[in-house]
XYZ file of C-alpha atoms in Angstrom:
333
model
C 18.132 2.116 -15.602
C 14.468 1.928 -16.616
C 13.325 -0.848 -18.955
C 10.254 -0.317 -21.144
C 8.097 -3.285 -22.162
C 4.832 -3.571 -24.073
C 1.775 -4.170 -21.897
C -0.183 -5.518 -24.871
C 1.977 -8.046 -26.720
C 5.381 -9.687 -26.366
C 5.724 -8.324 -22.857
C 8.937 -10.304 -22.343
C 10.731 -8.265 -25.021
C 12.419 -5.077 -23.805
C 11.557 -2.223 -26.188
C 13.703 0.528 -24.708
C 16.306 1.034 -21.998
C 16.847 4.411 -20.343
C 20.044 4.949 -18.362
C 19.579 7.051 -15.236
C 21.979 8.631 -12.758
C 21.240 6.119 -9.973
C 19.128 3.095 -9.079
C 15.378 3.350 -9.700
C 13.411 2.528 -6.531
C 9.825 3.371 -7.522
C 7.837 4.186 -10.671
C 4.488 6.024 -10.838
C 2.328 7.017 -13.830
C -0.083 9.956 -13.509
C -1.569 12.483 -15.945
C 0.560 11.414 -18.880
C 3.764 11.565 -16.858
C 6.028 8.816 -15.562
C 7.926 9.651 -12.375
C 10.913 7.545 -11.331
C 12.258 7.840 -7.771
C 16.035 7.430 -7.638
C 18.453 6.393 -4.912
C 20.262 9.758 -5.024
C 17.268 11.770 -3.771
C 16.056 12.906 -7.192
C 12.927 12.247 -9.266
C 13.181 11.753 -13.035
C 10.030 12.795 -14.938
C 9.248 11.564 -18.453
C 6.441 12.885 -20.650
C 5.005 12.372 -24.105
C 6.074 14.363 -27.140
C 3.811 16.354 -29.458
C 3.201 13.182 -31.475
C 1.824 11.379 -28.423
C 4.808 9.051 -28.121
C 6.912 8.831 -24.992
C 9.993 11.030 -25.242
C 12.709 8.848 -23.735
C 15.556 10.939 -25.113
C 15.225 13.501 -22.337
C 13.677 13.851 -18.912
C 13.296 16.430 -16.168
C 14.946 16.120 -12.757
C 13.564 17.354 -9.427
C 16.028 17.234 -6.530
C 14.514 16.567 -3.116
C 17.709 16.547 -1.066
C 21.188 15.199 -0.524
C 22.345 12.335 -2.803
C 23.356 10.374 0.314
C 19.669 9.607 0.946
C 17.197 7.845 -1.332
C 13.502 8.333 -2.038
C 12.022 5.315 -0.275
C 8.441 5.431 -1.581
C 6.158 7.266 -3.976
C 2.404 7.246 -4.745
C -0.068 9.148 -6.911
C -2.722 11.040 -4.915
C -6.120 12.018 -6.365
C -4.678 11.591 -9.851
C -3.205 15.076 -9.564
C -0.103 15.016 -7.376
C 2.633 12.563 -6.437
C 3.768 12.166 -2.825
C 7.394 11.143 -2.250
C 8.912 9.866 0.996
C 12.408 11.261 1.518
C 14.066 10.935 4.941
C 11.535 12.191 7.515
C 9.653 14.352 5.008
C 6.910 14.013 2.419
C 7.458 16.027 -0.757
C 4.406 16.705 -2.943
C 5.136 17.065 -6.669
C 2.894 18.575 -9.359
C 3.685 16.243 -12.297
C 2.090 18.454 -14.965
C 3.983 21.644 -14.152
C 6.982 19.627 -12.890
C 7.242 21.614 -9.659
C 7.567 20.886 -5.949
C 4.218 21.885 -4.464
C 4.703 21.316 -0.738
C 6.916 19.668 1.891
C 5.512 18.080 5.056
C 7.461 16.905 8.123
C 6.122 13.403 8.800
C 8.335 12.805 11.852
C 10.285 15.150 14.151
C 13.513 13.105 13.957
C 15.590 13.830 10.860
C 17.105 10.345 10.904
C 13.649 8.765 10.497
C 12.495 7.529 7.086
C 9.079 7.575 5.450
C 8.679 4.012 4.160
C 5.119 3.490 2.848
C 2.340 5.702 1.491
C -1.276 4.640 0.814
C -3.963 6.967 -0.567
C -7.766 6.847 -0.657
C -10.336 9.658 -0.872
C -8.990 12.727 0.901
C -6.443 10.956 3.063
C -2.959 9.487 2.806
C -1.692 6.957 5.344
C 2.034 7.132 6.098
C 4.362 4.681 7.843
C 7.810 5.386 9.292
C 10.748 2.965 9.326
C 11.167 1.097 12.645
C 7.900 2.601 13.922
C 4.594 0.976 14.881
C 2.520 4.149 14.426
C 0.635 5.029 11.246
C -0.065 8.682 10.454
C -2.987 10.027 8.414
C -2.666 13.277 6.437
C -5.244 15.205 4.432
C -4.576 14.761 0.717
C -5.152 18.437 -0.123
C -4.533 20.537 2.998
C -1.697 18.254 4.236
C -3.105 18.515 7.770
C -2.097 15.775 10.219
C -5.400 14.082 11.105
C -4.807 10.859 13.044
C -2.185 8.598 14.633
C -2.777 4.855 15.008
C -0.341 2.689 16.984
C -0.723 -0.996 16.092
C 1.688 -2.321 18.745
C -0.860 -2.611 21.616
C -3.254 -4.504 19.337
C -0.605 -6.979 18.141
C 0.630 -7.521 21.704
C -2.921 -8.115 22.925
C -3.681 -10.631 20.182
C -0.408 -12.572 20.122
C 1.449 -11.670 23.306
C 4.733 -9.809 23.771
C 6.914 -12.824 24.489
C 6.205 -14.640 21.235
C 8.570 -14.227 18.276
C 9.755 -10.837 19.461
C 6.366 -9.139 19.216
C 7.423 -6.584 21.826
C 9.004 -4.700 18.910
C 6.502 -4.056 16.127
C 7.429 -2.204 12.954
C 5.379 -1.626 9.808
C 6.928 -3.000 6.615
C 4.043 -3.091 4.108
C 0.923 -0.995 3.516
C -2.013 -1.176 1.097
C -5.540 0.195 0.745
C -7.945 -2.178 -1.007
C -11.676 -2.922 -0.724
C -12.084 0.009 1.663
C -9.680 -1.592 4.134
C -6.186 -0.683 5.292
C -3.861 -3.684 5.047
C -0.829 -3.551 7.351
C 2.164 -5.896 7.298
C 4.767 -5.971 10.065
C 8.387 -6.986 10.476
C 7.202 -9.988 12.509
C 5.172 -11.368 9.596
C 1.824 -10.294 11.058
C -0.940 -9.093 8.704
C -3.721 -6.803 9.921
C -6.779 -5.551 8.033
C -8.642 -2.485 9.325
C -11.901 -1.159 7.811
C -11.776 2.508 6.864
C -14.406 4.891 8.205
C -15.657 8.459 7.943
C -14.591 9.182 11.499
C -12.070 7.909 13.999
C -15.020 6.401 15.879
C -15.516 3.810 13.196
C -18.740 4.558 11.261
C -18.616 3.031 7.800
C -16.912 5.205 5.227
C -19.145 4.257 2.306
C -22.366 2.318 2.089
C -22.989 -0.117 -0.715
C -24.999 2.359 -2.749
C -25.081 1.816 -6.485
C -25.686 -1.924 -6.767
C -28.754 -2.893 -8.737
C -29.329 -5.766 -6.316
C -30.040 -3.439 -3.369
C -33.522 -3.749 -1.895
C -35.947 -0.796 -2.251
C -35.744 1.803 0.467
C -31.977 1.724 0.981
C -30.821 5.088 2.327
C -28.720 7.301 0.090
C -26.802 10.282 1.425
C -27.394 13.408 -0.701
C -25.183 16.512 -0.595
C -25.902 19.988 -1.930
C -23.795 21.014 -4.930
C -22.049 23.700 -2.886
C -21.010 21.242 -0.169
C -17.803 20.441 -2.016
C -18.235 16.682 -1.897
C -17.055 14.754 -4.944
C -16.677 11.062 -5.685
C -14.366 9.600 -3.097
C -14.224 12.791 -1.013
C -14.074 11.258 2.431
C -11.237 11.021 4.913
C -10.288 7.348 5.485
C -9.958 7.203 9.263
C -9.518 3.850 10.957
C -9.977 2.415 14.437
C -8.040 -0.549 15.802
C -11.205 -1.509 17.689
C -12.473 -2.891 14.374
C -9.164 -4.401 13.239
C -8.807 -8.030 12.171
C -5.559 -9.948 12.594
C -4.849 -12.851 10.272
C -3.558 -15.974 11.961
C -1.854 -16.774 8.650
C 1.428 -14.893 8.382
C 5.067 -14.974 7.351
C 8.064 -16.004 9.462
C 9.918 -12.848 8.469
C 8.837 -9.343 7.506
C 5.874 -8.848 5.191
C 7.575 -7.532 2.050
C 4.628 -6.379 -0.027
C 0.890 -6.334 -0.711
C -0.774 -6.575 -4.119
C -4.505 -6.286 -4.899
C -5.967 -7.707 -8.116
C -9.556 -8.236 -9.329
C -10.848 -11.696 -8.496
C -13.924 -13.853 -8.982
C -16.416 -15.028 -6.402
C -16.307 -18.682 -7.384
C -17.721 -21.035 -4.762
C -16.544 -19.039 -1.763
C -19.007 -18.738 1.077
C -18.448 -14.982 1.257
C -19.396 -14.431 -2.376
C -22.920 -14.249 -3.766
C -21.769 -13.464 -7.306
C -23.393 -10.014 -7.359
C -20.567 -7.880 -6.003
C -16.991 -7.503 -7.225
C -14.326 -9.470 -5.393
C -10.681 -8.593 -4.897
C -7.733 -10.843 -4.244
C -5.213 -9.410 -1.785
C -1.792 -11.076 -1.803
C 0.964 -10.698 0.767
C 4.552 -11.656 -0.001
C 7.267 -12.661 2.435
C 9.652 -15.378 3.544
C 8.143 -18.502 5.031
C 4.648 -19.252 6.331
C 3.376 -19.615 9.883
C 0.012 -20.238 11.527
C 0.137 -18.081 14.654
C -2.485 -20.250 16.358
C -0.033 -23.171 16.590
C 3.282 -21.364 16.313
C 6.075 -22.225 13.896
C 4.736 -24.722 11.356
C 7.970 -26.727 11.481
C 7.357 -27.544 15.141
C 4.470 -29.841 14.182
C 4.837 -33.224 12.499
C 2.944 -31.978 9.447
C 5.117 -28.879 9.311
C 8.319 -30.901 9.491
C 7.209 -33.117 6.628
C 6.172 -30.140 4.503
C 9.393 -28.264 5.251
C 11.698 -31.194 4.531
C 9.892 -31.970 1.290
C 10.001 -28.370 0.082
C 13.566 -27.507 1.115
C 16.148 -30.353 1.114
C 18.682 -28.285 3.071
C 17.078 -25.371 4.954
C 20.481 -24.142 6.169
C 21.591 -23.578 2.579
C 18.416 -22.250 1.045
C 16.835 -20.436 3.982
C 13.099 -19.778 4.024
C 11.158 -20.120 0.802
C 9.214 -17.100 -0.401
C 5.476 -17.453 0.113
C 2.358 -15.688 -1.142
C -0.730 -15.650 1.074
C -3.991 -14.884 -0.744
C -7.271 -13.522 0.651
C -10.524 -13.081 -1.253
C -12.362 -9.942 -0.172
C -15.744 -8.649 -1.287
C -15.362 -5.049 -2.432
C -17.908 -2.649 -0.905
C -17.407 -0.195 -3.784
C -19.010 -0.328 -7.235
C -15.866 1.242 -8.723
C -12.161 1.229 -7.970
C -11.531 4.315 -5.839
C -7.768 3.980 -6.313
C -7.921 4.207 -10.078
């Protein structure tokens, strides 16, 4: 079922409930449409009526495949299409005309599963279940542009014999502040700056801030060049990656980015927008010292927080980073 709440007032009160044919796994809003990915391999599409109100009495269904397999992820791309991960394929849906626009094979093995999708500019990053390699596709031509394997980087930074790091799988993915945030099944969090080329040149300069000094270079394109706002391909290079020594004891479950404030942070000068990036997962660990419970301070903190760890297991934790955004506007909006 889908539950509808007000985003303005009394958000705790459910306004409507819509029964669907199977469990809802993902919800996306784009161009006046709401798409709901279901566990039976279908997408339910809701739209507004002639009076501008949401028509919840009926919806359209697009079938992507067998009901034995679910749609694992879904994201809006360029505000025009919606990409859906189903088995080893990516299905691109036109939400306005309610049609299937294209199908892309993201992995040669049919038993593989597309698990995460992250879009920025003219590129979409894709992760595969039980795989350490990220794949970049062009948002409009669907061309396969780049592969990035994070396993050698994680092994180099933390070693292969520690906490099972010889097997690295990607479990969470986010693009925020012009960086690709990657979470793994080992609780490791990596942030990689996005660039205009695989070599690593910066994707966007900080053009547009009134605080810039005179003489700052601005790239100018002819009108027939075809470049629009955000029209760059977000390549990344692990040579510029940063690994956080703060992580989770189990898989990173999710990332969320929200607008933040500079405050008194040393990285903030109060003139540029800041973002807060949150990771969610079970437990907390500082990889520089190993499992926090192995230290005296960790034992005290653990025993105070969880009276009986065997009964309650690891507590859920949020880890928060404050990041200065290099963009004057939200490119994901």
